[in-house]
């Protein structure tokens, strides 16, 4: 998959080879089953038309820019993980647009004309709630009009699980509240974060990579992998100190700076007290 970063108001068609393509568009945080349906529909369209599949997404999250906050935004899957997931789903070319005030000020028509059409979009497949342009005024109903009838806009309807609309917002709420077991139904896999081992006094601590969303404080069953070995154990999340502490039954083979991934299986307890930390 080819990855192209765009950080100007309007992409330069001479700076990258553009060709007629099927596009999918969205922020895609979490790559949940709703996102997967959108991209799978776009892939079917691309195969049917004999065109490459391109995806346009944005980074950082609009809330990180527009809320004027110094607090780092946490993602269900940071941009590097999103790239891997999109490639697995068959995306041929990924455009990552830098989301800034200038980009946020584009009118819906400017976004469609200056980005989608310039980059070669003939068909755009996106979710029913995809919006674009200043204040999210653009939507799938008006996209063809914004394109002066030069592309086809295909809207993918909502996906529901357990009577709820699958959305990144819902997933964030589940993760932040510790409802990890339910998250699997919406991702079709366990929620996973990456980090490395640090030995901190008497604790074995996981230094999680930047931008990952961490569950609320408590005790959790997880699956830990180094890439060469995998095991299940319990971890303590201490949000107050921003720590993930491994229980003392971790394999002796793990050393300081060992790279690991953690799959979150189940919340055991929502309470976090010193006695709990000592007990594991």
Tab-separated table of C-alpha atoms in Angstrom:
chain	number	residue	atom	x	y	z
A	1	UNK	CA	0.000	0.000	0.000
A	2	UNK	CA	1.303	3.417	-0.968
A	3	UNK	CA	1.034	6.083	1.740
A	4	UNK	CA	0.923	9.780	0.843
A	5	UNK	CA	0.873	12.583	3.406
A	6	UNK	CA	-0.903	15.799	2.424
A	7	UNK	CA	-0.417	18.963	4.440
A	8	UNK	CA	-1.356	21.773	2.066
A	9	UNK	CA	-4.714	23.369	1.422
A	10	UNK	CA	-4.905	21.645	-1.942
A	11	UNK	CA	-2.940	18.565	-3.068
A	12	UNK	CA	-0.692	19.046	-6.063
A	13	UNK	CA	-1.711	16.504	-8.726
A	14	UNK	CA	1.789	16.728	-10.168
A	15	UNK	CA	3.392	15.617	-6.892
A	16	UNK	CA	1.836	12.145	-6.981
A	17	UNK	CA	0.573	9.868	-9.723
A	18	UNK	CA	-3.216	10.030	-9.670
A	19	UNK	CA	-5.530	7.769	-11.619
A	20	UNK	CA	-9.270	7.126	-11.616
A	21	UNK	CA	-10.058	5.352	-8.356
A	22	UNK	CA	-12.724	4.194	-5.977
A	23	UNK	CA	-12.313	6.158	-2.754
A	24	UNK	CA	-13.391	5.540	0.788
A	25	UNK	CA	-13.247	8.357	3.308
A	26	UNK	CA	-13.393	8.684	7.073
A	27	UNK	CA	-11.421	9.000	10.256
A	28	UNK	CA	-11.721	5.257	10.989
A	29	UNK	CA	-10.657	5.304	14.645
A	30	UNK	CA	-10.889	1.750	15.933
A	31	UNK	CA	-11.488	0.048	12.582
A	32	UNK	CA	-14.677	-1.424	14.038
A	33	UNK	CA	-17.176	-3.596	12.159
A	34	UNK	CA	-18.916	-0.517	10.750
A	35	UNK	CA	-15.651	0.755	9.279
A	36	UNK	CA	-14.872	-2.710	7.953
A	37	UNK	CA	-18.227	-2.832	6.161
A	38	UNK	CA	-17.545	0.535	4.498
A	39	UNK	CA	-14.112	-0.516	3.279
A	40	UNK	CA	-15.299	-3.954	2.162
A	41	UNK	CA	-18.080	-2.316	0.116
A	42	UNK	CA	-15.528	0.051	-1.418
A	43	UNK	CA	-13.269	-2.897	-2.235
A	44	UNK	CA	-16.138	-4.716	-3.968
A	45	UNK	CA	-16.857	-1.603	-6.020
A	46	UNK	CA	-13.172	-1.220	-6.949
A	47	UNK	CA	-12.955	-4.849	-8.059
A	48	UNK	CA	-16.198	-4.550	-10.032
A	49	UNK	CA	-15.022	-1.417	-11.849
A	50	UNK	CA	-11.434	-2.603	-12.273
A	51	UNK	CA	-10.116	0.435	-10.385
A	52	UNK	CA	-7.632	0.821	-7.529
A	53	UNK	CA	-8.995	1.430	-4.033
A	54	UNK	CA	-7.842	4.625	-2.326
A	55	UNK	CA	-8.620	5.851	1.163
A	56	UNK	CA	-8.493	9.412	2.465
A	57	UNK	CA	-8.237	9.871	6.221
A	58	UNK	CA	-7.138	12.605	8.589
A	59	UNK	CA	-4.634	13.128	11.403
A	60	UNK	CA	-4.668	14.364	14.098
A	61	UNK	CA	-8.225	14.009	15.353
A	62	UNK	CA	-10.293	17.193	14.822
A	63	UNK	CA	-10.953	17.407	18.578
A	64	UNK	CA	-7.210	17.638	19.168
A	65	UNK	CA	-7.055	20.788	17.022
A	66	UNK	CA	-10.394	22.483	17.512
A	67	UNK	CA	-10.700	22.140	21.301
A	68	UNK	CA	-7.579	24.244	21.975
A	69	UNK	CA	-6.407	21.765	24.593
A	70	UNK	CA	-2.840	20.770	25.410
A	71	UNK	CA	-4.061	17.347	26.507
A	72	UNK	CA	-2.882	14.579	24.180
A	73	UNK	CA	-5.755	12.875	22.371
A	74	UNK	CA	-5.861	9.105	22.815
A	75	UNK	CA	-6.895	6.838	19.946
A	76	UNK	CA	-8.433	3.392	19.796
A	77	UNK	CA	-5.854	2.673	17.122
A	78	UNK	CA	-3.080	5.207	16.463
A	79	UNK	CA	-2.255	6.113	12.879
A	80	UNK	CA	0.405	3.389	12.446
A	81	UNK	CA	-2.052	0.666	13.459
A	82	UNK	CA	-4.718	2.164	11.220
A	83	UNK	CA	-2.363	1.927	8.245
A	84	UNK	CA	-1.787	-1.783	8.884
A	85	UNK	CA	-5.522	-2.468	9.186
A	86	UNK	CA	-6.366	-0.575	5.985
A	87	UNK	CA	-3.722	-2.431	4.013
A	88	UNK	CA	-5.083	-5.785	5.232
A	89	UNK	CA	-8.532	-4.764	3.992
A	90	UNK	CA	-7.195	-4.186	0.484
A	91	UNK	CA	-6.545	-0.444	0.264
A	92	UNK	CA	-4.023	0.304	-2.502
A	93	UNK	CA	-3.295	3.953	-1.730
A	94	UNK	CA	-3.744	5.836	1.543
A	95	UNK	CA	-3.886	9.619	1.728
A	96	UNK	CA	-3.332	11.035	5.219
A	97	UNK	CA	-4.420	14.665	5.354
A	98	UNK	CA	-3.001	16.842	8.114
A	99	UNK	CA	-6.023	18.165	9.966
A	100	UNK	CA	-5.377	21.796	10.880
A	101	UNK	CA	-7.323	25.047	11.070
A	102	UNK	CA	-6.828	25.714	7.364
A	103	UNK	CA	-8.212	22.314	6.400
A	104	UNK	CA	-11.091	22.695	8.882
A	105	UNK	CA	-12.087	25.971	7.200
A	106	UNK	CA	-12.651	24.427	3.753
A	107	UNK	CA	-16.223	24.522	2.506
A	108	UNK	CA	-17.760	21.145	1.644
A	109	UNK	CA	-17.459	21.923	-2.068
A	110	UNK	CA	-13.791	22.902	-1.697
A	111	UNK	CA	-13.005	19.574	-0.032
A	112	UNK	CA	-14.726	17.590	-2.762
A	113	UNK	CA	-13.292	19.658	-5.629
A	114	UNK	CA	-9.782	20.261	-4.265
A	115	UNK	CA	-9.183	16.842	-2.729
A	116	UNK	CA	-11.448	14.054	-3.974
A	117	UNK	CA	-11.657	15.134	-7.616
A	118	UNK	CA	-8.028	16.265	-7.832
A	119	UNK	CA	-6.919	12.881	-6.465
A	120	UNK	CA	-8.951	10.968	-9.044
A	121	UNK	CA	-12.101	9.905	-7.195
A	122	UNK	CA	-14.786	8.552	-9.527
A	123	UNK	CA	-16.705	6.728	-6.813
A	124	UNK	CA	-16.706	7.572	-3.096
A	125	UNK	CA	-17.948	4.986	-0.610
A	126	UNK	CA	-18.472	6.205	2.954
A	127	UNK	CA	-20.610	5.650	6.006
A	128	UNK	CA	-24.096	7.143	6.325
A	129	UNK	CA	-22.834	9.609	8.953
A	130	UNK	CA	-19.673	10.765	7.149
A	131	UNK	CA	-19.447	14.558	7.074
A	132	UNK	CA	-16.897	16.884	5.540
A	133	UNK	CA	-16.102	20.555	5.144
A	134	UNK	CA	-16.436	23.415	7.601
A	135	UNK	CA	-18.450	22.415	10.678
A	136	UNK	CA	-19.269	19.099	9.026
A	137	UNK	CA	-21.799	20.714	6.704
A	138	UNK	CA	-21.150	18.261	3.872
A	139	UNK	CA	-22.691	14.781	3.796
A	140	UNK	CA	-23.187	11.874	1.426
A	141	UNK	CA	-26.519	13.235	0.166
A	142	UNK	CA	-24.888	16.367	-1.253
A	143	UNK	CA	-21.471	15.017	-2.294
A	144	UNK	CA	-22.404	14.411	-5.942
A	145	UNK	CA	-23.742	17.964	-6.160
A	146	UNK	CA	-20.540	19.335	-4.576
A	147	UNK	CA	-18.629	17.417	-7.260
A	148	UNK	CA	-20.677	18.959	-10.077
A	149	UNK	CA	-21.910	15.448	-10.912
A	150	UNK	CA	-18.330	14.268	-11.605
A	151	UNK	CA	-18.381	11.370	-9.145
A	152	UNK	CA	-20.791	8.856	-7.669
A	153	UNK	CA	-21.365	8.878	-3.895
A	154	UNK	CA	-22.323	5.540	-2.330
A	155	UNK	CA	-23.638	5.621	1.231
A	156	UNK	CA	-23.189	2.580	3.485
A	157	UNK	CA	-25.918	2.209	6.090
A	158	UNK	CA	-25.306	1.883	9.808
A	159	UNK	CA	-24.179	-1.348	11.445
A	160	UNK	CA	-25.769	-2.353	14.736
A	161	UNK	CA	-24.739	-4.779	17.439
A	162	UNK	CA	-26.949	-5.534	20.433
A	163	UNK	CA	-29.403	-2.891	19.231
A	164	UNK	CA	-26.756	-0.150	19.289
A	165	UNK	CA	-25.176	1.746	16.415
A	166	UNK	CA	-21.534	0.719	16.161
A	167	UNK	CA	-19.410	3.850	16.425
A	168	UNK	CA	-15.982	4.977	17.585
A	169	UNK	CA	-17.675	7.082	20.270
A	170	UNK	CA	-19.445	4.026	21.684
A	171	UNK	CA	-16.207	2.029	21.642
A	172	UNK	CA	-14.337	4.791	23.446
A	173	UNK	CA	-17.013	4.842	26.136
A	174	UNK	CA	-16.754	1.070	26.565
A	175	UNK	CA	-12.963	1.106	26.822
A	176	UNK	CA	-12.874	4.066	29.198
A	177	UNK	CA	-15.473	2.433	31.455
A	178	UNK	CA	-13.627	-0.901	31.452
A	179	UNK	CA	-16.312	-2.759	29.490
A	180	UNK	CA	-13.558	-4.590	27.618
A	181	UNK	CA	-15.312	-7.908	27.121
A	182	UNK	CA	-18.088	-6.274	25.083
A	183	UNK	CA	-15.603	-4.399	22.862
A	184	UNK	CA	-14.720	-7.653	21.086
A	185	UNK	CA	-18.219	-7.792	19.538
A	186	UNK	CA	-17.720	-4.381	17.931
A	187	UNK	CA	-14.131	-4.817	16.706
A	188	UNK	CA	-14.392	-8.538	15.817
A	189	UNK	CA	-11.170	-8.880	17.780
A	190	UNK	CA	-9.811	-8.017	21.212
A	191	UNK	CA	-8.767	-4.450	21.876
A	192	UNK	CA	-4.971	-4.311	21.721
A	193	UNK	CA	-2.266	-1.848	22.742
A	194	UNK	CA	1.510	-1.930	22.323
A	195	UNK	CA	4.302	-0.895	24.640
A	196	UNK	CA	7.488	-2.043	26.313
A	197	UNK	CA	8.459	-3.439	29.691
A	198	UNK	CA	9.997	-1.177	32.319
A	199	UNK	CA	11.125	-2.300	35.770
A	200	UNK	CA	10.002	0.387	38.212
A	201	UNK	CA	11.180	-0.325	41.765
A	202	UNK	CA	9.228	-3.495	42.663
A	203	UNK	CA	6.766	-3.263	39.789
A	204	UNK	CA	6.877	-4.585	36.240
A	205	UNK	CA	5.323	-1.702	34.324
A	206	UNK	CA	4.201	-1.391	30.701
A	207	UNK	CA	5.203	1.862	29.009
A	208	UNK	CA	2.376	2.143	26.472
A	209	UNK	CA	3.098	3.799	23.128
A	210	UNK	CA	1.823	7.336	22.675
A	211	UNK	CA	-1.811	8.008	21.765
A	212	UNK	CA	-3.297	4.644	22.837
A	213	UNK	CA	-6.561	4.769	24.788
A	214	UNK	CA	-6.200	2.930	28.115
A	215	UNK	CA	-9.095	1.400	30.104
A	216	UNK	CA	-10.141	2.814	33.454
A	217	UNK	CA	-8.373	1.860	36.689
A	218	UNK	CA	-8.930	-1.708	37.817
A	219	UNK	CA	-7.860	-5.316	37.487
A	220	UNK	CA	-8.016	-7.029	34.071
A	221	UNK	CA	-7.410	-10.400	32.465
A	222	UNK	CA	-5.210	-9.910	29.400
A	223	UNK	CA	-3.165	-11.808	26.850
A	224	UNK	CA	0.431	-10.615	26.540
A	225	UNK	CA	2.640	-11.319	23.535
A	226	UNK	CA	6.285	-10.642	22.744
A	227	UNK	CA	5.895	-11.949	19.206
A	228	UNK	CA	7.715	-15.136	20.183
A	229	UNK	CA	5.664	-16.214	23.167
A	230	UNK	CA	2.172	-15.435	24.412
A	231	UNK	CA	0.554	-15.941	27.795
A	232	UNK	CA	-2.468	-14.880	29.802
A	233	UNK	CA	-2.208	-13.042	33.099
A	234	UNK	CA	-3.651	-10.167	35.074
A	235	UNK	CA	-2.692	-6.519	34.984
A	236	UNK	CA	-3.554	-3.521	37.117
A	237	UNK	CA	-4.392	-0.231	35.449
A	238	UNK	CA	-3.665	2.803	37.607
A	239	UNK	CA	-5.008	5.786	35.677
A	240	UNK	CA	-4.003	8.211	38.420
A	241	UNK	CA	-0.338	7.339	37.907
A	242	UNK	CA	-0.866	6.402	34.232
A	243	UNK	CA	0.559	2.925	34.784
A	244	UNK	CA	-0.186	-0.609	33.634
A	245	UNK	CA	1.368	-3.008	36.142
A	246	UNK	CA	1.911	-6.678	35.302
A	247	UNK	CA	1.231	-9.301	37.965
A	248	UNK	CA	4.170	-11.122	39.462
A	249	UNK	CA	3.539	-14.352	37.544
A	250	UNK	CA	4.937	-12.878	34.316
A	251	UNK	CA	7.498	-15.091	32.541
A	252	UNK	CA	11.055	-14.572	33.690
A	253	UNK	CA	12.116	-14.278	30.061
A	254	UNK	CA	10.741	-10.739	29.781
A	255	UNK	CA	13.402	-8.144	30.330
A	256	UNK	CA	13.626	-4.384	30.567
A	257	UNK	CA	12.638	-2.777	27.225
A	258	UNK	CA	10.997	-5.964	25.899
A	259	UNK	CA	8.406	-4.964	23.288
A	260	UNK	CA	4.969	-6.420	24.003
A	261	UNK	CA	1.357	-6.213	22.911
A	262	UNK	CA	-1.570	-6.525	25.309
A	263	UNK	CA	-4.970	-7.885	24.297
A	264	UNK	CA	-7.652	-6.907	26.789
A	265	UNK	CA	-9.905	-9.873	27.595
A	266	UNK	CA	-12.026	-9.082	30.645
A	267	UNK	CA	-12.377	-6.651	33.520
A	268	UNK	CA	-12.122	-8.459	36.850
A	269	UNK	CA	-12.609	-5.532	39.223
A	270	UNK	CA	-13.281	-1.819	38.862
A	271	UNK	CA	-11.711	-1.007	42.190
A	272	UNK	CA	-8.052	-0.103	42.534
A	273	UNK	CA	-6.503	-0.118	45.994
A	274	UNK	CA	-2.983	-0.709	47.263
A	275	UNK	CA	-3.995	-4.084	48.744
A	276	UNK	CA	-5.154	-5.184	45.280
A	277	UNK	CA	-1.859	-4.160	43.743
A	278	UNK	CA	0.047	-6.126	46.369
A	279	UNK	CA	-2.180	-9.177	45.971
A	280	UNK	CA	-1.257	-9.735	42.327
